[in-house]
PDB file of C-alpha atoms in Angstrom:
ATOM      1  CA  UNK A  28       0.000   0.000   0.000  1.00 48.00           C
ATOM      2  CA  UNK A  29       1.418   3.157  -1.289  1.00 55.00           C
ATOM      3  CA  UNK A  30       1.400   5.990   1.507  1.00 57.00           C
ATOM      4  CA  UNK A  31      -0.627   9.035   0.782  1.00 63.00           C
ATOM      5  CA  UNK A  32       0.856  12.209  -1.290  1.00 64.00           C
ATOM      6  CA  UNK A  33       2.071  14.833   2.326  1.00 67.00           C
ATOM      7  CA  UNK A  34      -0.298  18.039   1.135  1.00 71.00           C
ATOM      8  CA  UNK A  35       1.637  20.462   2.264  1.00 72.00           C
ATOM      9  CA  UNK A  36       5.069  18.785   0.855  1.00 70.00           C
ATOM     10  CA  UNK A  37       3.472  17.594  -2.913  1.00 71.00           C
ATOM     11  CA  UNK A  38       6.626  18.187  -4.057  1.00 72.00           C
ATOM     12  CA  UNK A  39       8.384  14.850  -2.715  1.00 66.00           C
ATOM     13  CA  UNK A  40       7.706  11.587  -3.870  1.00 64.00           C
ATOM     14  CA  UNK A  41       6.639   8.966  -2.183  1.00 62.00           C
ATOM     15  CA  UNK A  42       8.119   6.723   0.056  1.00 61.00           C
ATOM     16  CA  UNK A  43       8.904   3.373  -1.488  1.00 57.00           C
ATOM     17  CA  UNK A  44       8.388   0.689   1.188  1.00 60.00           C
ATOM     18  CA  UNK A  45      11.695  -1.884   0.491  1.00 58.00           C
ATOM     19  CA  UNK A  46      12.365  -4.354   2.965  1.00 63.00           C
ATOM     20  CA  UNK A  47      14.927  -4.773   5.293  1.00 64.00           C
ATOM     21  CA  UNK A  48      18.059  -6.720   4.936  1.00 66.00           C
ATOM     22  CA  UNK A  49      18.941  -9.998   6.166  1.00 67.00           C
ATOM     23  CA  UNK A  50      21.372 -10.618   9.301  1.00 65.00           C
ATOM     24  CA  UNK A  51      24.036 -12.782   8.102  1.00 67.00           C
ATOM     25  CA  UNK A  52      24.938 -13.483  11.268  1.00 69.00           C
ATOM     26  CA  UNK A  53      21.159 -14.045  12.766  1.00 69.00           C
ATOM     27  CA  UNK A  54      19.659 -15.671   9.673  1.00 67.00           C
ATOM     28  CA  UNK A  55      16.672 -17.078  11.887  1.00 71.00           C
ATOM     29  CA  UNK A  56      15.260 -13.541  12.987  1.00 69.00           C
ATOM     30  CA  UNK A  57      12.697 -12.534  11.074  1.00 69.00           C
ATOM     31  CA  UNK A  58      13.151  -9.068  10.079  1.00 67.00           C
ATOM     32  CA  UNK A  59      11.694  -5.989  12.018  1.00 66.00           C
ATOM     33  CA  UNK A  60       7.963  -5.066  10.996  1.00 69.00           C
ATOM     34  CA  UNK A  61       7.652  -2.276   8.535  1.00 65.00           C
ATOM     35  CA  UNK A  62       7.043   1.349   9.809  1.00 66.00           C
ATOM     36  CA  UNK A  63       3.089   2.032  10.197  1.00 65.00           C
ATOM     37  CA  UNK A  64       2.490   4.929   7.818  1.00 62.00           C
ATOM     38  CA  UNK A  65       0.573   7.776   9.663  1.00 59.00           C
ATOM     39  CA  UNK A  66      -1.789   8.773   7.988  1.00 57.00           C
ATOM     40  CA  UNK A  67      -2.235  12.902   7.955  1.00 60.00           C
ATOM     41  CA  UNK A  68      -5.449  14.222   8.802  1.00 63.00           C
ATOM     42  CA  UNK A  69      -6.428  16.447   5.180  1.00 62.00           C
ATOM     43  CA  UNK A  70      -7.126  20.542   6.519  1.00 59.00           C
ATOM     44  CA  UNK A  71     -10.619  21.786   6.104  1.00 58.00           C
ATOM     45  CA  UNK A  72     -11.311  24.040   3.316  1.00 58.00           C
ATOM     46  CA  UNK A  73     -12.672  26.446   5.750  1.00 58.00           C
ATOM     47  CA  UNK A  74     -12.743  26.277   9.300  1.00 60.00           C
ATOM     48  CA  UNK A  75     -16.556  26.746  10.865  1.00 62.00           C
ATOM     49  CA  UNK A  76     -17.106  29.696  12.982  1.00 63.00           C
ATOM     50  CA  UNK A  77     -19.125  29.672  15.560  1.00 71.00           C
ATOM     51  CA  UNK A  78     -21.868  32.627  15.876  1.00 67.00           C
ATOM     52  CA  UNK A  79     -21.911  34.809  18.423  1.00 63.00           C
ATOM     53  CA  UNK A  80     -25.198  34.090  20.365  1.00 65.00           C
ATOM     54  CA  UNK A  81     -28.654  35.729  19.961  1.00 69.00           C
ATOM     55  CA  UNK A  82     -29.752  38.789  22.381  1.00 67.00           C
ATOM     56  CA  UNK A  83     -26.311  39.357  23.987  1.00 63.00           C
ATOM     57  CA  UNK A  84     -24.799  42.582  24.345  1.00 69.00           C
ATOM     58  CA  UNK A  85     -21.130  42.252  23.805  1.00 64.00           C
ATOM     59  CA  UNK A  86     -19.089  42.710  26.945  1.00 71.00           C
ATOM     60  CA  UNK A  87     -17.273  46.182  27.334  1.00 74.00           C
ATOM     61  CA  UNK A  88     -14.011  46.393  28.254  1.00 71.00           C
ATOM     62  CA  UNK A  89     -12.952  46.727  31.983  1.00 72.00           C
ATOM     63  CA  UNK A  90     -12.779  50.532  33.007  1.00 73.00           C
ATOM     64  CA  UNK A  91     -10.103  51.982  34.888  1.00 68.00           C
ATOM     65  CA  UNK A  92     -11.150  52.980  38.337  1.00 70.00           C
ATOM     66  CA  UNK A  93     -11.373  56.387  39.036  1.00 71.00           C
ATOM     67  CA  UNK A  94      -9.112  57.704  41.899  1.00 67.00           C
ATOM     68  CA  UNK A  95     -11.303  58.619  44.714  1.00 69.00           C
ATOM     69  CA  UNK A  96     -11.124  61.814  46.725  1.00 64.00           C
ATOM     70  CA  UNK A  97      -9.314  61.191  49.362  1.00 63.00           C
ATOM     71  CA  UNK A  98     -10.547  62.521  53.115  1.00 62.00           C
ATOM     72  CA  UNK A  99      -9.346  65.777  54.146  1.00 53.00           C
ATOM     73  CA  UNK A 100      -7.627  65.743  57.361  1.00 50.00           C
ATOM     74  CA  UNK A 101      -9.216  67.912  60.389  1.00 51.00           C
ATOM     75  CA  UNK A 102      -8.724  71.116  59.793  1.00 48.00           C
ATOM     76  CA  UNK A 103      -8.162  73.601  63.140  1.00 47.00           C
ATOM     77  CA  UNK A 104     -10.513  75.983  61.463  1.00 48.00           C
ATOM     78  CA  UNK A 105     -13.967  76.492  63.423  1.00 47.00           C
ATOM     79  CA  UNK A 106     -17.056  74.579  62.264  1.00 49.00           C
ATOM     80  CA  UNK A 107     -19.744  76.578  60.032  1.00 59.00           C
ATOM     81  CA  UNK A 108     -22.338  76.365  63.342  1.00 66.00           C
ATOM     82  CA  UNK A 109     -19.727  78.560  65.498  1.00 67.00           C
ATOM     83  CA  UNK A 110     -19.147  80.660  62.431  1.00 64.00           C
ATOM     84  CA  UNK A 111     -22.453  81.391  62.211  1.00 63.00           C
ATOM     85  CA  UNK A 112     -23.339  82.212  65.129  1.00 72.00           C
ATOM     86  CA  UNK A 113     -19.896  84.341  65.650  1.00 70.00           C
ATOM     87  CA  UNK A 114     -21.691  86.424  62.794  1.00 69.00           C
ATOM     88  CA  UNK A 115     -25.099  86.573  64.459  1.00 70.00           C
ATOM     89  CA  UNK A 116     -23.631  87.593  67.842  1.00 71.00           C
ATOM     90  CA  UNK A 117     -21.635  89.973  66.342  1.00 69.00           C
ATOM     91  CA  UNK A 118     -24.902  91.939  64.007  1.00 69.00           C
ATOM     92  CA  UNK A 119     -26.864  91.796  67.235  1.00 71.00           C
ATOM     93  CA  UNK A 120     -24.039  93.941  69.568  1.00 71.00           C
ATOM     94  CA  UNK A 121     -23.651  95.916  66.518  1.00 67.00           C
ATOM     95  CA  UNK A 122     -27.219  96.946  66.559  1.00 65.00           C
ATOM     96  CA  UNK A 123     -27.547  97.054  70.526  1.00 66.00           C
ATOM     97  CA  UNK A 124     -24.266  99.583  70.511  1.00 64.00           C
ATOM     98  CA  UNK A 125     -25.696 102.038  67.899  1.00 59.00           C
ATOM     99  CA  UNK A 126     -28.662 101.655  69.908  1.00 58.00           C
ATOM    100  CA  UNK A 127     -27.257 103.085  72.928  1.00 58.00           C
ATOM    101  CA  UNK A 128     -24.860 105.602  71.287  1.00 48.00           C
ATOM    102  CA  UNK A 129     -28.399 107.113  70.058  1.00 48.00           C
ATOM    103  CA  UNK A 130     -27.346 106.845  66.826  1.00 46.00           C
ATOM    104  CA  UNK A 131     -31.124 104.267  65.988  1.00 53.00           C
ATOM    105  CA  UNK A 132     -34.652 105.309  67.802  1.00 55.00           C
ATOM    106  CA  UNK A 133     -35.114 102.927  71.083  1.00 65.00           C
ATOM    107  CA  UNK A 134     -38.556 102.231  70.288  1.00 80.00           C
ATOM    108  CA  UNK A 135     -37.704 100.142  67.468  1.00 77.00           C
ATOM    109  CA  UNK A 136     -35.134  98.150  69.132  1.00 76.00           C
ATOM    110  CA  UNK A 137     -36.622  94.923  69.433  1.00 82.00           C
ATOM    111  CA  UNK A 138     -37.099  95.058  65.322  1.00 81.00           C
ATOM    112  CA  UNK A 139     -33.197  96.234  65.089  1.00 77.00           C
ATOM    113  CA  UNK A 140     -32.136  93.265  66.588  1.00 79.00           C
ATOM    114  CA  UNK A 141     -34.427  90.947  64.825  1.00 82.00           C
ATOM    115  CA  UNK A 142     -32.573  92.334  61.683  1.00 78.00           C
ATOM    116  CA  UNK A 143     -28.845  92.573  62.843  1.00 77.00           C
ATOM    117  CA  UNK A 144     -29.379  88.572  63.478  1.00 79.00           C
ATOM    118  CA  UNK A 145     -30.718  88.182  60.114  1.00 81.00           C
ATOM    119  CA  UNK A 146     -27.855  90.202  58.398  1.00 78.00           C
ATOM    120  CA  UNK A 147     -25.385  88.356  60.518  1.00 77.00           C
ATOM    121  CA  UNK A 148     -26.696  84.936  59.224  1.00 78.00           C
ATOM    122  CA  UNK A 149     -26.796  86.014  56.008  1.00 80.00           C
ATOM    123  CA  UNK A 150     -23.218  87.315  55.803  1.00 77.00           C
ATOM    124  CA  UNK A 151     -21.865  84.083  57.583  1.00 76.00           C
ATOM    125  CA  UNK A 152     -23.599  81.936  54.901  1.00 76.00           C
ATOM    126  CA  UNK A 153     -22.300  83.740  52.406  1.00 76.00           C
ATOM    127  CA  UNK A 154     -18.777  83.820  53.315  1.00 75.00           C
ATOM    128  CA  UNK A 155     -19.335  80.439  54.419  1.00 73.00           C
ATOM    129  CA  UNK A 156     -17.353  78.167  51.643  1.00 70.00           C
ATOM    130  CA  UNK A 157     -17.283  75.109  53.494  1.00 72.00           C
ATOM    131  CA  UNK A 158     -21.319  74.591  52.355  1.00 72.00           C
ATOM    132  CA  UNK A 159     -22.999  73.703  49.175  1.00 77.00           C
ATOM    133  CA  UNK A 160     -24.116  76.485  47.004  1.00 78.00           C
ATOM    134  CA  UNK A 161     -27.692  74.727  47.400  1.00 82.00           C
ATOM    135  CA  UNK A 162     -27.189  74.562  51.356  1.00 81.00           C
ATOM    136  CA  UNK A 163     -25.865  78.292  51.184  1.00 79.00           C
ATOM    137  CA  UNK A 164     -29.075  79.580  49.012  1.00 84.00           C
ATOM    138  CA  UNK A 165     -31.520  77.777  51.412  1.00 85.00           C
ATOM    139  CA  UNK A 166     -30.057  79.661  54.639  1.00 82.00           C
ATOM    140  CA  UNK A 167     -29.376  82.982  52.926  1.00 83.00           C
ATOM    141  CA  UNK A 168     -32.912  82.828  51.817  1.00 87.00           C
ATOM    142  CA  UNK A 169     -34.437  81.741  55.225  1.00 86.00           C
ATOM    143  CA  UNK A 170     -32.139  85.062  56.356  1.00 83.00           C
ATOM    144  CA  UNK A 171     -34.168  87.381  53.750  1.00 85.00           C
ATOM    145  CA  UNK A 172     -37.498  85.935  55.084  1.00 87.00           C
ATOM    146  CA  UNK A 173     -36.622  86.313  58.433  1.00 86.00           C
ATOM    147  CA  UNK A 174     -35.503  89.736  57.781  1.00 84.00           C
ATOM    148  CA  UNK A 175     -38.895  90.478  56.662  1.00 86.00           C
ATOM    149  CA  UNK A 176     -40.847  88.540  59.113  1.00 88.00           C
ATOM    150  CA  UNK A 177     -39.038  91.491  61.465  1.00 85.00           C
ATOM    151  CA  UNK A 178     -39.725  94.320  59.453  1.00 84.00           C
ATOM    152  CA  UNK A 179     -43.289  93.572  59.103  1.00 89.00           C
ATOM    153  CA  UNK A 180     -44.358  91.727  62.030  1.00 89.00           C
ATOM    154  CA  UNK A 181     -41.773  92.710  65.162  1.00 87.00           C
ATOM    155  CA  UNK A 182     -43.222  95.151  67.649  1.00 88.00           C
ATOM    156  CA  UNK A 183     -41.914  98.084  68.643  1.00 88.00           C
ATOM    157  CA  UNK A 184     -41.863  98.850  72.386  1.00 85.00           C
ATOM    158  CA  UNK A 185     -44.586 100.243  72.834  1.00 87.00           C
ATOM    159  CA  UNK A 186     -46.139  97.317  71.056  1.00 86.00           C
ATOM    160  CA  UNK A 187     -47.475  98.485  66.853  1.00 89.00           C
ATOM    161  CA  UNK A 188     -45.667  97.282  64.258  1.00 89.00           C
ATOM    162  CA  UNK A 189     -45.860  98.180  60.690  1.00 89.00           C
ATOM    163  CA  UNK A 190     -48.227  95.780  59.538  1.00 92.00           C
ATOM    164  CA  UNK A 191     -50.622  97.665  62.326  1.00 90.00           C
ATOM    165  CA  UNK A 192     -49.758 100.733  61.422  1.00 90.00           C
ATOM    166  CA  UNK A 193     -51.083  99.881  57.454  1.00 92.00           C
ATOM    167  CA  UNK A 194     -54.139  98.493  59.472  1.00 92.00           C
ATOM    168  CA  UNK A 195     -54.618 101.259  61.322  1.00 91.00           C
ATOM    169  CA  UNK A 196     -54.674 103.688  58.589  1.00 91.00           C
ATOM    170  CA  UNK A 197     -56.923 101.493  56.323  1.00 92.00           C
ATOM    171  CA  UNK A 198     -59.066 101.003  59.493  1.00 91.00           C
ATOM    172  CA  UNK A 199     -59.792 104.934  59.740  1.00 90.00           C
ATOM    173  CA  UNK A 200     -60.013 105.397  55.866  1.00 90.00           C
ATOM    174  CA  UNK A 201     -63.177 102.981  55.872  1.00 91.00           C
ATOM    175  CA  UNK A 202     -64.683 103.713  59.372  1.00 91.00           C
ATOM    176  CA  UNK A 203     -68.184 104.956  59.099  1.00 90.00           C
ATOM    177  CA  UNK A 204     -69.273 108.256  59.526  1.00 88.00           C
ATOM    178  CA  UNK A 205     -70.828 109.311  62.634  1.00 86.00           C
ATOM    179  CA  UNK A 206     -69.502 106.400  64.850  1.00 88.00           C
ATOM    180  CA  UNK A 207     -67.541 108.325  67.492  1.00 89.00           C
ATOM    181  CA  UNK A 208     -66.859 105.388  69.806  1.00 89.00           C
ATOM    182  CA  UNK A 209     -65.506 103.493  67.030  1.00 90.00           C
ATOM    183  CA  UNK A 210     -63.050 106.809  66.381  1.00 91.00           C
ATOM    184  CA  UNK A 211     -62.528 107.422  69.920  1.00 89.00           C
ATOM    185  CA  UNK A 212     -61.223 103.918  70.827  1.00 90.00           C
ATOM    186  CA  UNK A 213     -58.551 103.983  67.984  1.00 88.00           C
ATOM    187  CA  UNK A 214     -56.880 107.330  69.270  1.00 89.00           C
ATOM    188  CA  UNK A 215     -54.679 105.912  71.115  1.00 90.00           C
ATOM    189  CA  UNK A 216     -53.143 103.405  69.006  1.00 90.00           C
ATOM    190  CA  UNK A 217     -52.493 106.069  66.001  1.00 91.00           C
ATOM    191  CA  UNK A 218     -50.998 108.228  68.597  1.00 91.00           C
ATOM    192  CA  UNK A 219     -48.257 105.336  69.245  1.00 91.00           C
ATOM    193  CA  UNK A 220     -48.090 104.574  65.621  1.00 91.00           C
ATOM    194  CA  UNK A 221     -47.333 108.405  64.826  1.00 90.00           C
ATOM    195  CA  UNK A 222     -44.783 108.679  67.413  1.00 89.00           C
ATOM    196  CA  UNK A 223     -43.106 104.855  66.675  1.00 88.00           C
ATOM    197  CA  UNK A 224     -43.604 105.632  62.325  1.00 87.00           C
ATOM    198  CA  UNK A 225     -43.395 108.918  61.874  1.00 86.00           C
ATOM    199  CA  UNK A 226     -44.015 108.312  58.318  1.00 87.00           C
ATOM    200  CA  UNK A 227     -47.463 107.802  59.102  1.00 89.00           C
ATOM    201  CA  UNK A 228     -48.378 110.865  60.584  1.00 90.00           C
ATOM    202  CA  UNK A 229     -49.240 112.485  57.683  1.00 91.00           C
ATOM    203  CA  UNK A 230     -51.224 110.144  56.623  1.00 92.00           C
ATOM    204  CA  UNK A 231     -53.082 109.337  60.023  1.00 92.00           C
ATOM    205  CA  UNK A 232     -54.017 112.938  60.168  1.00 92.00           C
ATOM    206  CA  UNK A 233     -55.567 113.028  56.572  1.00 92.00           C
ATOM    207  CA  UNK A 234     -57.601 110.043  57.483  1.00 92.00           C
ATOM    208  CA  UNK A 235     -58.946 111.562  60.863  1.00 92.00           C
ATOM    209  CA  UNK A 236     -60.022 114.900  58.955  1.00 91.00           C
ATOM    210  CA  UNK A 237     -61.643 113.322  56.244  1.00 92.00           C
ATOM    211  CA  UNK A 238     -63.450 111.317  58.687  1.00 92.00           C
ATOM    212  CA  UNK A 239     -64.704 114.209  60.601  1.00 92.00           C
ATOM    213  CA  UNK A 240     -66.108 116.046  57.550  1.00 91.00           C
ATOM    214  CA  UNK A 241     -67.684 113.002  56.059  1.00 92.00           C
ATOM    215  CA  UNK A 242     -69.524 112.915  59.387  1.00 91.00           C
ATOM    216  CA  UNK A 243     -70.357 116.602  59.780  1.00 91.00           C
ATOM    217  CA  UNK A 244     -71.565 116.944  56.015  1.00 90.00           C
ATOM    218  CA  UNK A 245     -73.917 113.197  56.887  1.00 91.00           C
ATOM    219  CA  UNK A 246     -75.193 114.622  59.934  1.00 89.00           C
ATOM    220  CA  UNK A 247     -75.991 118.531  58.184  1.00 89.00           C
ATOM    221  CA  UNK A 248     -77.598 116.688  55.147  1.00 90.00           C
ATOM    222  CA  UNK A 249     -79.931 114.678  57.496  1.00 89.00           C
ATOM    223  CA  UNK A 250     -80.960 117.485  59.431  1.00 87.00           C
ATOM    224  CA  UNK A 251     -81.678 119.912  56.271  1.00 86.00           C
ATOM    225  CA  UNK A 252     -84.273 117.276  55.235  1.00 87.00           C
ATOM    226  CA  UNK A 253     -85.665 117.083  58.831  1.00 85.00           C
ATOM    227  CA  UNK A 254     -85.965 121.152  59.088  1.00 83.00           C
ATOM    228  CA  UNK A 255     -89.466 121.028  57.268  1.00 82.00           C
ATOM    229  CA  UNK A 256     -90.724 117.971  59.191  1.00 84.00           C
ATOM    230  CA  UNK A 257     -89.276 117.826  62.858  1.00 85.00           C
ATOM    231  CA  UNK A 258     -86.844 120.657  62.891  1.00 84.00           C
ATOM    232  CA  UNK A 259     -86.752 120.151  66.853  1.00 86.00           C
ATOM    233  CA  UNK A 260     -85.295 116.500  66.206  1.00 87.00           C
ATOM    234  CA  UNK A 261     -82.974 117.981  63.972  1.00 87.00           C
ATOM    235  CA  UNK A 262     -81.925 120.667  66.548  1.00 87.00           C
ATOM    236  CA  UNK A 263     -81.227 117.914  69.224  1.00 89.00           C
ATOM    237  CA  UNK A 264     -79.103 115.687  66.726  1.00 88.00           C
ATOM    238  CA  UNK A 265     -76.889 118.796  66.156  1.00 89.00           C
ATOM    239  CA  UNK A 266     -75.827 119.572  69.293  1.00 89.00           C
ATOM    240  CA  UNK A 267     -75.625 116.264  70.494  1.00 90.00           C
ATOM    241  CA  UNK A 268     -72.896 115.528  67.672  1.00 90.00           C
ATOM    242  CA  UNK A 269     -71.368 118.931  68.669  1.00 89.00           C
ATOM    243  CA  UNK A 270     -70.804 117.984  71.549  1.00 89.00           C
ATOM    244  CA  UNK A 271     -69.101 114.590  70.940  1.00 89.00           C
ATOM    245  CA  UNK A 272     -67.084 116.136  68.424  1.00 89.00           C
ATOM    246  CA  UNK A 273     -66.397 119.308  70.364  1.00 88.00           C
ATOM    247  CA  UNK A 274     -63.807 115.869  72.738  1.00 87.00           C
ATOM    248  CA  UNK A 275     -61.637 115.242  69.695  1.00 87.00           C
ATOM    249  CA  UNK A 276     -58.443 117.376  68.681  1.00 84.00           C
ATOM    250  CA  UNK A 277     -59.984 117.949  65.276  1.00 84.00           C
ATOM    251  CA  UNK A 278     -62.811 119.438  66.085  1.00 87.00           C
ATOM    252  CA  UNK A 279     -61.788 123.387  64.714  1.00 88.00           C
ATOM    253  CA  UNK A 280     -62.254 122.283  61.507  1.00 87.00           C
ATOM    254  CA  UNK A 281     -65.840 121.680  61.411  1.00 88.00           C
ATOM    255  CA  UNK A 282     -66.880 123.816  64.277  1.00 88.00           C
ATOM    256  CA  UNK A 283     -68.427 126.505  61.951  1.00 89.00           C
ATOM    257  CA  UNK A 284     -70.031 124.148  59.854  1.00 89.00           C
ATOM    258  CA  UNK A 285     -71.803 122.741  62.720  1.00 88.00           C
ATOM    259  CA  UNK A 286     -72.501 126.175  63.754  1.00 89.00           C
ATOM    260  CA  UNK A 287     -74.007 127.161  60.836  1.00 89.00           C
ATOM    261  CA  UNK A 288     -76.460 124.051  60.653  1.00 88.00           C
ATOM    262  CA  UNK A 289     -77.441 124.742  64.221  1.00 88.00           C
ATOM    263  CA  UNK A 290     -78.287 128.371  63.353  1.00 88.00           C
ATOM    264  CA  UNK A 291     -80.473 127.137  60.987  1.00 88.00           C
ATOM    265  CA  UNK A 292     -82.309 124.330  63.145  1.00 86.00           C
ATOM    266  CA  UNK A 293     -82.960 127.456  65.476  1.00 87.00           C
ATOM    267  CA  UNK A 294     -84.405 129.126  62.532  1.00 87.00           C
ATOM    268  CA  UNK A 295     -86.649 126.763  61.479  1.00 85.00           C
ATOM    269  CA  UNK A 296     -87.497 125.786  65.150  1.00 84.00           C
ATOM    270  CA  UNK A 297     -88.602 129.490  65.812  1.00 83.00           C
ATOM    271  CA  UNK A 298     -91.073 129.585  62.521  1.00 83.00           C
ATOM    272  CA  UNK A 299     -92.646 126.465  63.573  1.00 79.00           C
ATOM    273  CA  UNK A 300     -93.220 127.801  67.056  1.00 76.00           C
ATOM    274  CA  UNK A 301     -94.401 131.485  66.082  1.00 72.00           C
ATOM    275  CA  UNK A 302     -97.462 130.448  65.285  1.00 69.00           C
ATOM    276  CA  UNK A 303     -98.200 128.990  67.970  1.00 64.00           C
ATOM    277  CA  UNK A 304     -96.865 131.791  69.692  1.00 61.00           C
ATOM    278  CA  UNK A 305     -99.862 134.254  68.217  1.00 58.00           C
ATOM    279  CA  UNK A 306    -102.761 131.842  69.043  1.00 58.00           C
ATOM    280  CA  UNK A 307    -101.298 131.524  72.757  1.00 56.00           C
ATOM    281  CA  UNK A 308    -101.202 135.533  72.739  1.00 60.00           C
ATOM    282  CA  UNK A 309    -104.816 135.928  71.488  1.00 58.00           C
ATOM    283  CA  UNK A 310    -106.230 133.474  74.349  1.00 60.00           C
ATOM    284  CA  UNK A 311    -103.969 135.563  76.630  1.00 58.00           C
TER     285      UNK A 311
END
């Protein structure tokens, strides 16, 4: 059997099997078996792939790790809280000193302070770079509000604060003409707010005249209609407002209006009474 052609040595013939000699000397050994030709395994055309299997994402590559931050060591700086309140300590002295160098009014002390805290906490946060931005927003914002909140709703001594003193002079813009009591228990309270906002003085005082001659020109207009019916009703109404009015500290301004209408109750009151006057003198 003639051994296959090598496919990757065509080139070279083939082996030729010839047998082995004889031992002269050892005649009766048989020779040694011929060499078993190995047969070589032919290549594949092409070698099979393998696919790469259905519905599976295709492994990334390993990332590097990122370094990681490392800890900072303890620093012998003080902690935000002490900062903080360093800076609120320090607003509130600041307030309290000008305060008692007369440099701020002493009724609105209370409210000063109030707003030195705010500022201080608003400063420290600012200056504060140990925080978030986010952190630092949220505080300095809570500062504004609380700043506010003071402004508005933080008494003075004395007890008003400015969100009564807007009251007040809303209060006496819509109170209704002719209630007295109703004007009379507010005058104390818009003295305090004129002497703790002076800014509303001006405005306080408007309001009180305007009230007074919207009641003086009700009460005239009622008793003009009542002259020709019941001008002794009318008489009596007169002098009892003149009389409540005659208490209050604006009463010069509508004294001779009141005056006036009285002078004409008397008027009518005496030609309603003549009359009567002549039938009593004829009976004697």
């Amino acid at each position: 059997m003639t051994s296959p052609v090598n496919p990757f040595e065509p080139w070279r013939p083939r082996e030729v099997p010839v047998p082995p000699p004889i031992h002269s000397a050892r005649p009766w050994r048989p020779p040694p078996p011929p060499p078993v030709a190995v047969a070589l395994e032919e290549p594949p055309v092409v070698e099979p792939v393998n696919p790469p299997p259905r519905n599976k994402r295709p492994k990334r590559p390993p990332q590097a790790k990122r370094p990681q931050p490392r800890t900072p060591l303890p620093c012998q700086r003080r902690t935000p809280i002490a900062q903080l309140t360093a800076f609120v300590v320090l607003g509130v002295l600041f307030v309290i000193c000008l305060d008692s160098m007369g440099w701020l009014t002493s009724p609105h002390t209370p409210r000063l302070i109030t707003l030195g805290a705010s500022a201080g906490l608003f400063i420290g946060m600012a200056f504060n770079s140990r925080r978030g931005w986010y952190n630092r927003l949220t505080w300095m914002a809570g500062a504004l509000a609380l700043a506010g909140i003071a402004a508005w709703f933080v008494p003075t001594v004395h007890g008003v604060n400015l969100w009564s003193a807007y009251r007040q002079v809303e209060a006496l813009r819509t109170l209704p003409a002719g209630d007295v009591a109703a004007f009379q228990r507010g005058a104390a309270t818009r003295r305090t707010v004129a002497e703790d906002f002076s800014s509303f003085a001006p405005d306080l005082t408007a309001a009180e005249q305007a009230w007074l001659r919207r009641t003086v020109d009700e009460a005239i207009e009622c008793s003009d209609h009542q002259l020709e019916t019941d001008p002794h009703a009318a008489l009596a109404d007169l002098q009892r407002l003149d009389a409540e009015l005659a208490q209050l500290e604006g009463y010069a301004l509508v004294q001779n209006e009141l005056k006036t209408a009285r002078a004409r109750a008397v008027q009518a009151c005496v030609k309603r009474v003549r009359p009567e006057a002549g039938d009593l003198r004829a009976k004697k």
